Amino acid sequence: IKSQVLPLTAEVLKPHFKDMDWKIRPGMRTLTWTSLNIEPYIDHLFAGLKKLQELISVMNDIINNRIDYNIKLVTKTLLVDLPENSSFTVSDFVVMQQSHISAKSRFLQGKNMEIEKAVEDLIHQIASYHFESQTGIVSDDDIANLRNHYNRSVYQALL
């Protein structure tokens, strides 16, 4: 499961992995193979692994298909339209560019809103994870760092 975690999200997922370690702890300290409650422990452990796997899968899906994809589209957006093999006056060029820039700015605004919504969905997925241990708290600083990373990424894409 750890191999599927993107480096960007590793810090914010530390509490999730600590929670998983907490679930594993009884098997490392108190349970033996002859214990009567080994079967429920194993079921609980696999349920926790499945829950963590689903979280990471949803996070990777949001990042790859909603955030990074849209950032790439923003990066590839050209704000100047220079038609090939045609001549035009300066005033025609200005009118043509105003129309083009107006359309592209609406497109960029839409992509910005999609990215912002995807980042909020990502943060919601991370923060809404139910921890079984008392140590599982996602740091506000880690969430702010994740949000700031994507703010900078969108800004860089516009440059």
PDB file of C-alpha atoms in Angstrom:
ATOM      1  CA  ILE A   1       0.000   0.000   0.000  1.00  0.00           C
ATOM      2  CA  LYS A   2       2.824   2.419   0.845  1.00  0.00           C
ATOM      3  CA  SER A   3       4.217   2.064  -2.664  1.00  0.00           C
ATOM      4  CA  GLN A   4       1.009   3.584  -4.075  1.00  0.00           C
ATOM      5  CA  VAL A   5       1.305   6.736  -1.951  1.00  0.00           C
ATOM      6  CA  LEU A   6       2.385   9.736  -3.983  1.00  0.00           C
ATOM      7  CA  PRO A   7       5.320  11.616  -2.423  1.00  0.00           C
ATOM      8  CA  LEU A   8       3.204  14.759  -2.226  1.00  0.00           C
ATOM      9  CA  THR A   9       0.641  13.065   0.025  1.00  0.00           C
ATOM     10  CA  ALA A  10       3.049  11.034   2.167  1.00  0.00           C
ATOM     11  CA  GLU A  11       3.213  13.633   4.941  1.00  0.00           C
ATOM     12  CA  VAL A  12      -0.526  14.126   5.199  1.00  0.00           C
ATOM     13  CA  LEU A  13      -1.064  10.329   5.313  1.00  0.00           C
ATOM     14  CA  LYS A  14       1.283   9.717   8.245  1.00  0.00           C
ATOM     15  CA  PRO A  15      -1.587   9.671  10.784  1.00  0.00           C
ATOM     16  CA  HIS A  16      -3.390   7.127   8.610  1.00  0.00           C
ATOM     17  CA  PHE A  17      -0.408   4.802   8.676  1.00  0.00           C
ATOM     18  CA  LYS A  18       0.001   5.336  12.432  1.00  0.00           C
ATOM     19  CA  ASP A  19      -3.620   4.253  12.803  1.00  0.00           C
ATOM     20  CA  MET A  20      -2.830   1.118  10.798  1.00  0.00           C
ATOM     21  CA  ASP A  21       0.181   0.447  13.041  1.00  0.00           C
ATOM     22  CA  TRP A  22      -2.168   0.761  16.021  1.00  0.00           C
ATOM     23  CA  LYS A  23      -4.409  -1.912  14.478  1.00  0.00           C
ATOM     24  CA  ILE A  24      -1.411  -4.207  13.948  1.00  0.00           C
ATOM     25  CA  ARG A  25      -0.049  -3.746  17.489  1.00  0.00           C
ATOM     26  CA  PRO A  26      -2.141  -6.486  19.225  1.00  0.00           C
ATOM     27  CA  GLY A  27      -0.792  -9.055  16.780  1.00  0.00           C
ATOM     28  CA  MET A  28       2.746  -8.007  17.555  1.00  0.00           C
ATOM     29  CA  ARG A  29       2.406  -7.869  21.340  1.00  0.00           C
ATOM     30  CA  THR A  30      -0.386  -9.991  22.764  1.00  0.00           C
ATOM     31  CA  LEU A  31      -1.809 -12.416  20.219  1.00  0.00           C
ATOM     32  CA  THR A  32      -0.320 -15.795  19.380  1.00  0.00           C
ATOM     33  CA  TRP A  33      -1.375 -18.314  16.787  1.00  0.00           C
ATOM     34  CA  THR A  34      -3.187 -20.276  19.469  1.00  0.00           C
ATOM     35  CA  SER A  35      -5.214 -17.274  20.672  1.00  0.00           C
ATOM     36  CA  LEU A  36      -8.963 -17.697  20.413  1.00  0.00           C
ATOM     37  CA  ASN A  37      -9.529 -14.226  18.977  1.00  0.00           C
ATOM     38  CA  ILE A  38      -6.976 -14.426  16.170  1.00  0.00           C
ATOM     39  CA  GLU A  39      -9.666 -14.724  13.483  1.00  0.00           C
ATOM     40  CA  PRO A  40     -11.472 -11.472  14.434  1.00  0.00           C
ATOM     41  CA  TYR A  41      -8.100  -9.743  14.676  1.00  0.00           C
ATOM     42  CA  ILE A  42      -7.140 -10.831  11.159  1.00  0.00           C
ATOM     43  CA  ASP A  43     -10.552  -9.757   9.808  1.00  0.00           C
ATOM     44  CA  HIS A  44     -10.179  -6.377  11.518  1.00  0.00           C
ATOM     45  CA  LEU A  45      -6.685  -5.982  10.122  1.00  0.00           C
ATOM     46  CA  PHE A  46      -7.757  -6.778   6.557  1.00  0.00           C
ATOM     47  CA  ALA A  47     -10.732  -4.413   6.860  1.00  0.00           C
ATOM     48  CA  GLY A  48      -8.343  -1.653   7.943  1.00  0.00           C
ATOM     49  CA  LEU A  49      -5.990  -2.396   5.053  1.00  0.00           C
ATOM     50  CA  LYS A  50      -8.888  -2.334   2.605  1.00  0.00           C
ATOM     51  CA  LYS A  51     -10.101   0.998   3.989  1.00  0.00           C
ATOM     52  CA  LEU A  52      -6.623   2.517   3.707  1.00  0.00           C
ATOM     53  CA  GLN A  53      -6.183   1.093   0.200  1.00  0.00           C
ATOM     54  CA  GLU A  54      -9.497   2.625  -0.882  1.00  0.00           C
ATOM     55  CA  LEU A  55      -8.503   6.011   0.536  1.00  0.00           C
ATOM     56  CA  ILE A  56      -5.178   5.987  -1.307  1.00  0.00           C
ATOM     57  CA  SER A  57      -6.869   4.843  -4.521  1.00  0.00           C
ATOM     58  CA  VAL A  58      -9.468   7.642  -4.334  1.00  0.00           C
ATOM     59  CA  MET A  59      -6.756  10.187  -3.538  1.00  0.00           C
ATOM     60  CA  ASN A  60      -4.599   9.078  -6.471  1.00  0.00           C
ATOM     61  CA  ASP A  61      -7.639   9.201  -8.747  1.00  0.00           C
ATOM     62  CA  ILE A  62      -8.461  12.770  -7.684  1.00  0.00           C
ATOM     63  CA  ILE A  63      -4.848  13.881  -8.059  1.00  0.00           C
ATOM     64  CA  ASN A  64      -4.184  12.212 -11.415  1.00  0.00           C
ATOM     65  CA  ASN A  65      -7.531  12.667 -13.171  1.00  0.00           C
ATOM     66  CA  ARG A  66      -8.903  15.880 -11.737  1.00  0.00           C
ATOM     67  CA  ILE A  67      -6.000  17.990 -10.512  1.00  0.00           C
ATOM     68  CA  ASP A  68      -2.903  17.114 -12.548  1.00  0.00           C
ATOM     69  CA  TYR A  69      -4.902  16.636 -15.761  1.00  0.00           C
ATOM     70  CA  ASN A  70      -6.469  20.091 -15.460  1.00  0.00           C
ATOM     71  CA  ILE A  71      -3.158  21.694 -14.523  1.00  0.00           C
ATOM     72  CA  LYS A  72      -1.681  20.230 -17.744  1.00  0.00           C
ATOM     73  CA  LEU A  73      -4.573  21.708 -19.722  1.00  0.00           C
ATOM     74  CA  VAL A  74      -3.958  25.108 -18.146  1.00  0.00           C
ATOM     75  CA  THR A  75      -0.247  24.834 -18.963  1.00  0.00           C
ATOM     76  CA  LYS A  76      -0.991  24.119 -22.635  1.00  0.00           C
ATOM     77  CA  THR A  77      -3.451  26.988 -23.023  1.00  0.00           C
ATOM     78  CA  LEU A  78      -2.192  29.714 -25.348  1.00  0.00           C
ATOM     79  CA  LEU A  79      -3.440  33.222 -24.732  1.00  0.00           C
ATOM     80  CA  VAL A  80      -2.301  34.591 -28.090  1.00  0.00           C
ATOM     81  CA  ASP A  81      -3.807  33.402 -31.350  1.00  0.00           C
ATOM     82  CA  LEU A  82      -1.569  34.002 -34.348  1.00  0.00           C
ATOM     83  CA  PRO A  83      -3.256  32.736 -37.504  1.00  0.00           C
ATOM     84  CA  GLU A  84      -0.860  31.291 -40.040  1.00  0.00           C
ATOM     85  CA  ASN A  85      -0.735  32.413 -43.671  1.00  0.00           C
ATOM     86  CA  SER A  86      -2.940  35.458 -43.229  1.00  0.00           C
ATOM     87  CA  SER A  87      -2.354  39.137 -42.870  1.00  0.00           C
ATOM     88  CA  PHE A  88      -4.344  41.525 -40.758  1.00  0.00           C
ATOM     89  CA  THR A  89      -4.280  45.065 -39.529  1.00  0.00           C
ATOM     90  CA  VAL A  90      -3.336  45.977 -35.994  1.00  0.00           C
ATOM     91  CA  SER A  91      -6.943  46.807 -35.126  1.00  0.00           C
ATOM     92  CA  ASP A  92      -8.135  43.455 -36.551  1.00  0.00           C
ATOM     93  CA  PHE A  93      -5.437  41.714 -34.531  1.00  0.00           C
ATOM     94  CA  VAL A  94      -6.535  43.476 -31.331  1.00  0.00           C
ATOM     95  CA  VAL A  95     -10.208  42.568 -31.879  1.00  0.00           C
ATOM     96  CA  MET A  96      -9.257  38.991 -32.710  1.00  0.00           C
ATOM     97  CA  GLN A  97      -7.067  38.729 -29.589  1.00  0.00           C
ATOM     98  CA  GLN A  98      -9.698  40.253 -27.312  1.00  0.00           C
ATOM     99  CA  SER A  99     -12.187  37.644 -28.463  1.00  0.00           C
ATOM    100  CA  HIS A 100      -9.646  34.834 -28.113  1.00  0.00           C
ATOM    101  CA  ILE A 101      -8.463  35.979 -24.671  1.00  0.00           C
ATOM    102  CA  SER A 102     -12.049  36.336 -23.465  1.00  0.00           C
ATOM    103  CA  ALA A 103     -12.806  32.741 -24.453  1.00  0.00           C
ATOM    104  CA  LYS A 104      -9.568  31.418 -22.982  1.00  0.00           C
ATOM    105  CA  SER A 105     -10.029  33.340 -19.727  1.00  0.00           C
ATOM    106  CA  ARG A 106     -13.463  31.716 -19.278  1.00  0.00           C
ATOM    107  CA  PHE A 107     -11.832  28.338 -19.978  1.00  0.00           C
ATOM    108  CA  LEU A 108      -9.033  29.033 -17.466  1.00  0.00           C
ATOM    109  CA  GLN A 109     -11.495  30.232 -14.834  1.00  0.00           C
ATOM    110  CA  GLY A 110     -13.484  27.022 -15.272  1.00  0.00           C
ATOM    111  CA  LYS A 111     -10.353  24.887 -14.941  1.00  0.00           C
ATOM    112  CA  ASN A 112      -9.288  26.858 -11.887  1.00  0.00           C
ATOM    113  CA  MET A 113     -12.664  26.156 -10.258  1.00  0.00           C
ATOM    114  CA  GLU A 114     -12.408  22.451 -11.162  1.00  0.00           C
ATOM    115  CA  ILE A 115      -8.928  22.229  -9.649  1.00  0.00           C
ATOM    116  CA  GLU A 116     -10.028  24.082  -6.522  1.00  0.00           C
ATOM    117  CA  LYS A 117     -13.023  21.742  -6.083  1.00  0.00           C
ATOM    118  CA  ALA A 118     -10.809  18.694  -6.631  1.00  0.00           C
ATOM    119  CA  VAL A 119      -8.306  19.889  -4.009  1.00  0.00           C
ATOM    120  CA  GLU A 120     -11.147  20.443  -1.545  1.00  0.00           C
ATOM    121  CA  ASP A 121     -12.485  16.949  -2.323  1.00  0.00           C
ATOM    122  CA  LEU A 122      -8.995  15.537  -1.767  1.00  0.00           C
ATOM    123  CA  ILE A 123      -8.696  17.292   1.582  1.00  0.00           C
ATOM    124  CA  HIS A 124     -12.184  16.111   2.536  1.00  0.00           C
ATOM    125  CA  GLN A 125     -11.215  12.509   1.757  1.00  0.00           C
ATOM    126  CA  ILE A 126      -8.111  12.810   3.925  1.00  0.00           C
ATOM    127  CA  ALA A 127      -9.833  14.572   6.821  1.00  0.00           C
ATOM    128  CA  SER A 128     -12.997  12.435   6.879  1.00  0.00           C
ATOM    129  CA  TYR A 129     -11.085   9.180   7.373  1.00  0.00           C
ATOM    130  CA  HIS A 130     -12.285   7.568  10.612  1.00  0.00           C
ATOM    131  CA  PHE A 131      -9.356   6.784  12.889  1.00  0.00           C
ATOM    132  CA  GLU A 132      -9.689   3.990  15.418  1.00  0.00           C
ATOM    133  CA  SER A 133      -6.739   5.119  17.492  1.00  0.00           C
ATOM    134  CA  GLN A 134      -6.689   8.305  19.515  1.00  0.00           C
ATOM    135  CA  THR A 135      -3.452   9.418  17.824  1.00  0.00           C
ATOM    136  CA  GLY A 136      -4.991   9.813  14.393  1.00  0.00           C
ATOM    137  CA  ILE A 137      -5.282  13.519  13.697  1.00  0.00           C
ATOM    138  CA  VAL A 138      -4.387  15.128  10.383  1.00  0.00           C
ATOM    139  CA  SER A 139      -2.360  18.272  11.001  1.00  0.00           C
ATOM    140  CA  ASP A 140      -3.825  21.565   9.811  1.00  0.00           C
ATOM    141  CA  ASP A 141      -0.305  22.519   8.712  1.00  0.00           C
ATOM    142  CA  ASP A 142      -0.050  19.420   6.496  1.00  0.00           C
ATOM    143  CA  ILE A 143      -3.404  20.215   4.900  1.00  0.00           C
ATOM    144  CA  ALA A 144      -2.352  23.842   4.399  1.00  0.00           C
ATOM    145  CA  ASN A 145       0.910  22.680   2.787  1.00  0.00           C
ATOM    146  CA  LEU A 146      -1.027  20.426   0.399  1.00  0.00           C
ATOM    147  CA  ARG A 147      -3.408  23.248  -0.514  1.00  0.00           C
ATOM    148  CA  ASN A 148      -0.489  25.680  -0.975  1.00  0.00           C
ATOM    149  CA  HIS A 149       1.316  23.205  -3.217  1.00  0.00           C
ATOM    150  CA  TYR A 150      -1.625  23.148  -5.616  1.00  0.00           C
ATOM    151  CA  ASN A 151      -2.049  26.927  -5.418  1.00  0.00           C
ATOM    152  CA  ARG A 152       1.573  27.289  -6.518  1.00  0.00           C
ATOM    153  CA  SER A 153       1.127  24.617  -9.211  1.00  0.00           C
ATOM    154  CA  VAL A 154      -1.810  26.460 -10.766  1.00  0.00           C
ATOM    155  CA  TYR A 155       0.085  29.740 -10.581  1.00  0.00           C
ATOM    156  CA  GLN A 156       3.119  28.162 -12.298  1.00  0.00           C
ATOM    157  CA  ALA A 157       0.861  26.651 -14.963  1.00  0.00           C
ATOM    158  CA  LEU A 158      -0.447  30.090 -15.810  1.00  0.00           C
ATOM    159  CA  LEU A 159       3.022  31.534 -16.308  1.00  0.00           C
TER     160      LEU A 159
END
